[in-house]
Short mmCIF file of C-alpha atoms in Angstrom, two decimals:
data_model
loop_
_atom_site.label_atom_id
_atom_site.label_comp_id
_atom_site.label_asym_id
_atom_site.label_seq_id
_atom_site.Cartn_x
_atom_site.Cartn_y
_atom_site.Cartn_z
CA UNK A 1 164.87 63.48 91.00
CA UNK A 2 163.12 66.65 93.31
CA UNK A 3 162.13 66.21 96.80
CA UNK A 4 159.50 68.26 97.44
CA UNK A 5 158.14 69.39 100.91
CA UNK A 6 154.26 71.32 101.43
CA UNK A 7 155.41 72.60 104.88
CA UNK A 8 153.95 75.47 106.57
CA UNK A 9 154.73 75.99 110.90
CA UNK A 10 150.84 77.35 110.96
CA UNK A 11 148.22 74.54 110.64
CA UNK A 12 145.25 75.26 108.35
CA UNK A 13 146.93 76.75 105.55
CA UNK A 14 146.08 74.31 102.89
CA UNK A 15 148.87 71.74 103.18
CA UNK A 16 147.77 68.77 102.79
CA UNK A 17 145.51 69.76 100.02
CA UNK A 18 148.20 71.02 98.30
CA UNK A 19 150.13 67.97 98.92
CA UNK A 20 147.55 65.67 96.93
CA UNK A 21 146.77 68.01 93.95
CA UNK A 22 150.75 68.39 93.32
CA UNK A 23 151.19 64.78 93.77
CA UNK A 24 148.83 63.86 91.15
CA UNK A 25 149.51 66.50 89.04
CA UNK A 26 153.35 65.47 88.85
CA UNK A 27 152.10 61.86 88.20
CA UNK A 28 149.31 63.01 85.47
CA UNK A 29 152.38 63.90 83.49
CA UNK A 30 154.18 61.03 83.96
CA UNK A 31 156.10 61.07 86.80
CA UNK A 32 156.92 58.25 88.56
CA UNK A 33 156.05 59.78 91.88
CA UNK A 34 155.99 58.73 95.95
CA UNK A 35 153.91 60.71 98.08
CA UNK A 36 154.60 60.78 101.81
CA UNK A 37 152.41 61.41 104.42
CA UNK A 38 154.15 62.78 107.58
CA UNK A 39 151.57 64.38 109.33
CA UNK A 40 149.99 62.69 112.46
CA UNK A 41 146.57 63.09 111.30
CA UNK A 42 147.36 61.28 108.09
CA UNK A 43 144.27 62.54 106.05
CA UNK A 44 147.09 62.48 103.14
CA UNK A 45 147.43 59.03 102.98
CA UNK A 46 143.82 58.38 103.38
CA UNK A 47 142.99 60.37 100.38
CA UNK A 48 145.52 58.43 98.48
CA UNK A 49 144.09 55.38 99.70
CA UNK A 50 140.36 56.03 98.84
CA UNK A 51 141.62 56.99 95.60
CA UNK A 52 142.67 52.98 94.97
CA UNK A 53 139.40 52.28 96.43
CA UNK A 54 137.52 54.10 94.01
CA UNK A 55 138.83 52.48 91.10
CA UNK A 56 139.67 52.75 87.37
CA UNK A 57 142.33 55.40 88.57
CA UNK A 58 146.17 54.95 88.58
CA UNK A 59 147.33 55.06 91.76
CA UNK A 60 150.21 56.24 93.25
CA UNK A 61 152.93 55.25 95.51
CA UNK A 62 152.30 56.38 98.88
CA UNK A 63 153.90 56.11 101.92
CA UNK A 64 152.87 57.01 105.67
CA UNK A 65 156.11 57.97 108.66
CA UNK A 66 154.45 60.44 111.33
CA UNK A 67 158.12 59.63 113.46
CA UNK A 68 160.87 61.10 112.22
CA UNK A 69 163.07 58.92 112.51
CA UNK A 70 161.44 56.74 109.93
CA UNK A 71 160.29 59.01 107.70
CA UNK A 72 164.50 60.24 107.29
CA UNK A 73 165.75 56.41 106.85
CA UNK A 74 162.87 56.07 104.13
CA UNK A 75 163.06 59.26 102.42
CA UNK A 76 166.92 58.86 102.06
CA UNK A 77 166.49 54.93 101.18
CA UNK A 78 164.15 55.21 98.63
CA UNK A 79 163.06 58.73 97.02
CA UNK A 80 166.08 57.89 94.45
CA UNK A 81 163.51 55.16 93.45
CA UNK A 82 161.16 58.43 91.87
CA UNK A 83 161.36 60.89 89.88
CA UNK A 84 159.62 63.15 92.47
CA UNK A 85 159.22 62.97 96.27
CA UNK A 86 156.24 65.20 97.77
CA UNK A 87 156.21 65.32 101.70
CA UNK A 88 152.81 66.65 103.42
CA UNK A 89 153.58 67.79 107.25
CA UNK A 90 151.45 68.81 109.31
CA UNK A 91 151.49 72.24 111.20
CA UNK A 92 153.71 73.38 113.78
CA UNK A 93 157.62 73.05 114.34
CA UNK A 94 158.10 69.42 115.00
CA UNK A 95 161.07 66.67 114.16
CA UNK A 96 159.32 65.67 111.51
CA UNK A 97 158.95 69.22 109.78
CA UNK A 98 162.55 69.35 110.52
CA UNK A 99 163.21 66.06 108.62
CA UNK A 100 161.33 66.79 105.97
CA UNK A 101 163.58 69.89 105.41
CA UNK A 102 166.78 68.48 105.55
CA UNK A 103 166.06 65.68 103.13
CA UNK A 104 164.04 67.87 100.72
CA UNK A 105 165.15 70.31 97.80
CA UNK A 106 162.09 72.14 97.58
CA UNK A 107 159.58 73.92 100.02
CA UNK A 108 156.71 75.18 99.05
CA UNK A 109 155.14 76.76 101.93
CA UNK A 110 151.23 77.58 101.10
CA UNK A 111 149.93 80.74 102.87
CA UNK A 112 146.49 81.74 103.66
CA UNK A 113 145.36 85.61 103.28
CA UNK A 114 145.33 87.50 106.66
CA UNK A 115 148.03 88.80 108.82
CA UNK A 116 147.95 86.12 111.30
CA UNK A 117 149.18 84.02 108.30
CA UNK A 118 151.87 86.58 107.46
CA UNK A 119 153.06 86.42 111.11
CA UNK A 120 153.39 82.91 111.08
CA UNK A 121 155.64 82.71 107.77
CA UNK A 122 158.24 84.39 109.86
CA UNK A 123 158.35 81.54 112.33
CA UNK A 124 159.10 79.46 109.25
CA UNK A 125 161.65 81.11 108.33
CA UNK A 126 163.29 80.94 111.25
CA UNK A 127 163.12 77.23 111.41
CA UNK A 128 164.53 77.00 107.75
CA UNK A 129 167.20 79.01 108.82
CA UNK A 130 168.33 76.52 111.08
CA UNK A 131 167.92 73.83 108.96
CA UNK A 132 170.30 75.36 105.99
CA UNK A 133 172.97 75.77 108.59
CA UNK A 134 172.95 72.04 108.72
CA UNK A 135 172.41 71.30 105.14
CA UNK A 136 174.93 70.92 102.08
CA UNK A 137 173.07 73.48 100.34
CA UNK A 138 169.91 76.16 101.40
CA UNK A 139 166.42 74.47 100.27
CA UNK A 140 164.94 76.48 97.81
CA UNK A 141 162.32 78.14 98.87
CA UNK A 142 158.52 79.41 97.78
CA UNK A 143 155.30 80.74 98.52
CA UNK A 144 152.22 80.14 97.35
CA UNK A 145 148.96 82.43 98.09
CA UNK A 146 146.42 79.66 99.02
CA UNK A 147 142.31 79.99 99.84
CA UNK A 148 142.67 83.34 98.40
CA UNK A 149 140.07 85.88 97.06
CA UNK A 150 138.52 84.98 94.02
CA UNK A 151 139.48 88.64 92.62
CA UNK A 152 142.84 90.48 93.02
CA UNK A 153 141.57 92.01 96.37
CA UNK A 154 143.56 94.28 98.53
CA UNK A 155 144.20 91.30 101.23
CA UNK A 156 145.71 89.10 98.15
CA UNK A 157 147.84 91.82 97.43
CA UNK A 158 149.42 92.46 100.66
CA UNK A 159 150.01 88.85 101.29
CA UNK A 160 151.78 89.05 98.33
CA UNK A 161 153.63 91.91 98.89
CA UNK A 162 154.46 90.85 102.59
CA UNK A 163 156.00 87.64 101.19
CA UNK A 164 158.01 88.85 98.57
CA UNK A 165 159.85 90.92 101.19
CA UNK A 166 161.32 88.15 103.08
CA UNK A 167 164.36 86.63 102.58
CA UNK A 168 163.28 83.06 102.06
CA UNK A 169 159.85 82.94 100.33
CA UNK A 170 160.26 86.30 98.49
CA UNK A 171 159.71 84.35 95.23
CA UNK A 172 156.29 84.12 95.49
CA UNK A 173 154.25 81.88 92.64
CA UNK A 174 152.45 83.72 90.21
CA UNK A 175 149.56 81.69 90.09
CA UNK A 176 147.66 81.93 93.11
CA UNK A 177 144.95 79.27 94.40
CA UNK A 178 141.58 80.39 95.12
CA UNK A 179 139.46 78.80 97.88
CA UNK A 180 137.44 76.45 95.87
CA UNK A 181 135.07 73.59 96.91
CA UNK A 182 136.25 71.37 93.09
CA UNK A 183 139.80 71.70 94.79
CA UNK A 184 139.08 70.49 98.47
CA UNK A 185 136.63 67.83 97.81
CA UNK A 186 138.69 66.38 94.61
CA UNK A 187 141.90 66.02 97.00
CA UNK A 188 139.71 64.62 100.04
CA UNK A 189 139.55 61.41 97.60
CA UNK A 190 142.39 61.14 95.90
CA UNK A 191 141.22 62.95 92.59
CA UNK A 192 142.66 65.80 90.58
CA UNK A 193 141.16 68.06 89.75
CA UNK A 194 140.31 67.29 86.56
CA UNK A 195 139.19 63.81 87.42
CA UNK A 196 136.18 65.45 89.74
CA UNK A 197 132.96 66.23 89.04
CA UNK A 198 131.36 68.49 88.45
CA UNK A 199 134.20 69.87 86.40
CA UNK A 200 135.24 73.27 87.81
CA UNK A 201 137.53 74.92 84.76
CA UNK A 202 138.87 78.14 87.01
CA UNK A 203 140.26 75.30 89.50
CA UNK A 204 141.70 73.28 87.13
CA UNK A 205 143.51 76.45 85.45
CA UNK A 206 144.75 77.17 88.78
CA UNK A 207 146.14 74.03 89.60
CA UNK A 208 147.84 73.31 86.05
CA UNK A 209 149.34 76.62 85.72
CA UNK A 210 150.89 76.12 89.60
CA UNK A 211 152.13 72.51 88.70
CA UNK A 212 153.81 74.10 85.77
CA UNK A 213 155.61 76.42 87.75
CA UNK A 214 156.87 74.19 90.09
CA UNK A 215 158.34 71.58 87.76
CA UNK A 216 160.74 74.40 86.56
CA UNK A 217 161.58 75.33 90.18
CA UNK A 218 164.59 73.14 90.56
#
């Protein structure tokens, strides 16, 4: 039973994308998994929605709490109902990113490539800093190199190298996810990406390989 969180204090790095593709992926393998949607925008849960809408596809269980103090009572209440947990919040350091961290195991924070985006993973770190003073035991921590270059470019590189120096996210996934339309549009209804078409193989790679890193994180 893992709690996972896609958190990130800078918006536009992928989160909620992210979010979807790992909770399907979790429940392609069968998982019994409950995805929660606790960003105010709540394109998470929409996505999961059109995905019942669509039909002839198993949904999952998914879950909407944009306040805080919801999403904490729920998360607590029922998460031990799953064998996974995967929390989408949006950007920014808000009660309900700090929630989500105290209730999770995991974080997976997805970074873009650029420094701005290198900047910004310090901020997060300093939040999760505060939140493991508070917690039972630190969350375990990643990064993942998100919207990246389709080759090993210098910029992937140092975004790489950046994280891997700080104390939190220095474990830094191997597989790295390239900025790919298959990926973005699949999510946006509720799809893996292996359920989309047209079939993209390099973005299906990409997201199997990362899914089977993270199910030996914790």
């Amino acid at each position: 039973m893992t709690t996972y969180v896609i958190a990130h204090t800078k918006g536009g790095t992928g989160k909620t994308t992210m979010s979807v593709q790992t909770s399907l992926g979790l429940s392609a393998r069968g998982r019994r998994v409950w995805f929660i949607d606790g960003d105010n925008q709540q394109t998470g849960i929409r996505s999961m929605t059109m995905r019942e809408e669509i039909g002839k596809r198993e949904p999952i269980a998914a879950s909407a709490y944009p306040d805080h103090a919801q999403m904490r009572s729920q998360a607590r209440a029922q998460s031990r109902l799953f064998d996974d947990t995967v929390i989408d919040c949006g950007g920014g350091d808000s009660k309900t990113l700090r929630v989500a961290l105290l209730v999770a195991d995991v974080l997976v924070a997805p970074m873009n490539v650029g420094i701005y985006e290198l900047w910004a993973l310090e901020d997060l770190e300093d939040v999760v800093n505060e939140i493991n003073a508070a917690r039972e035991k630190p969350l375990i921590c990643r990064s993942l190199l998100n919207c990246a270059d389709p080759t090993d470019s210098a910029d992937n590189r140092e975004c790489r190298d950046y994280a891997r120096e700080s104390e939190l996210f220095g474990t830094v996934f191997r597989t790295q996810i390239v900025r790919r339309k298959a990926i973005g549009r699949a999510s946006a209804r509720g799809l893996t990406v292996q359920e989309y078409t047209p079939r993209d193989a390099s973005a299906i790679a990409e997201i199997d390989s990362y899914i089977n890193e993270l199910v030996k994180v914790h």
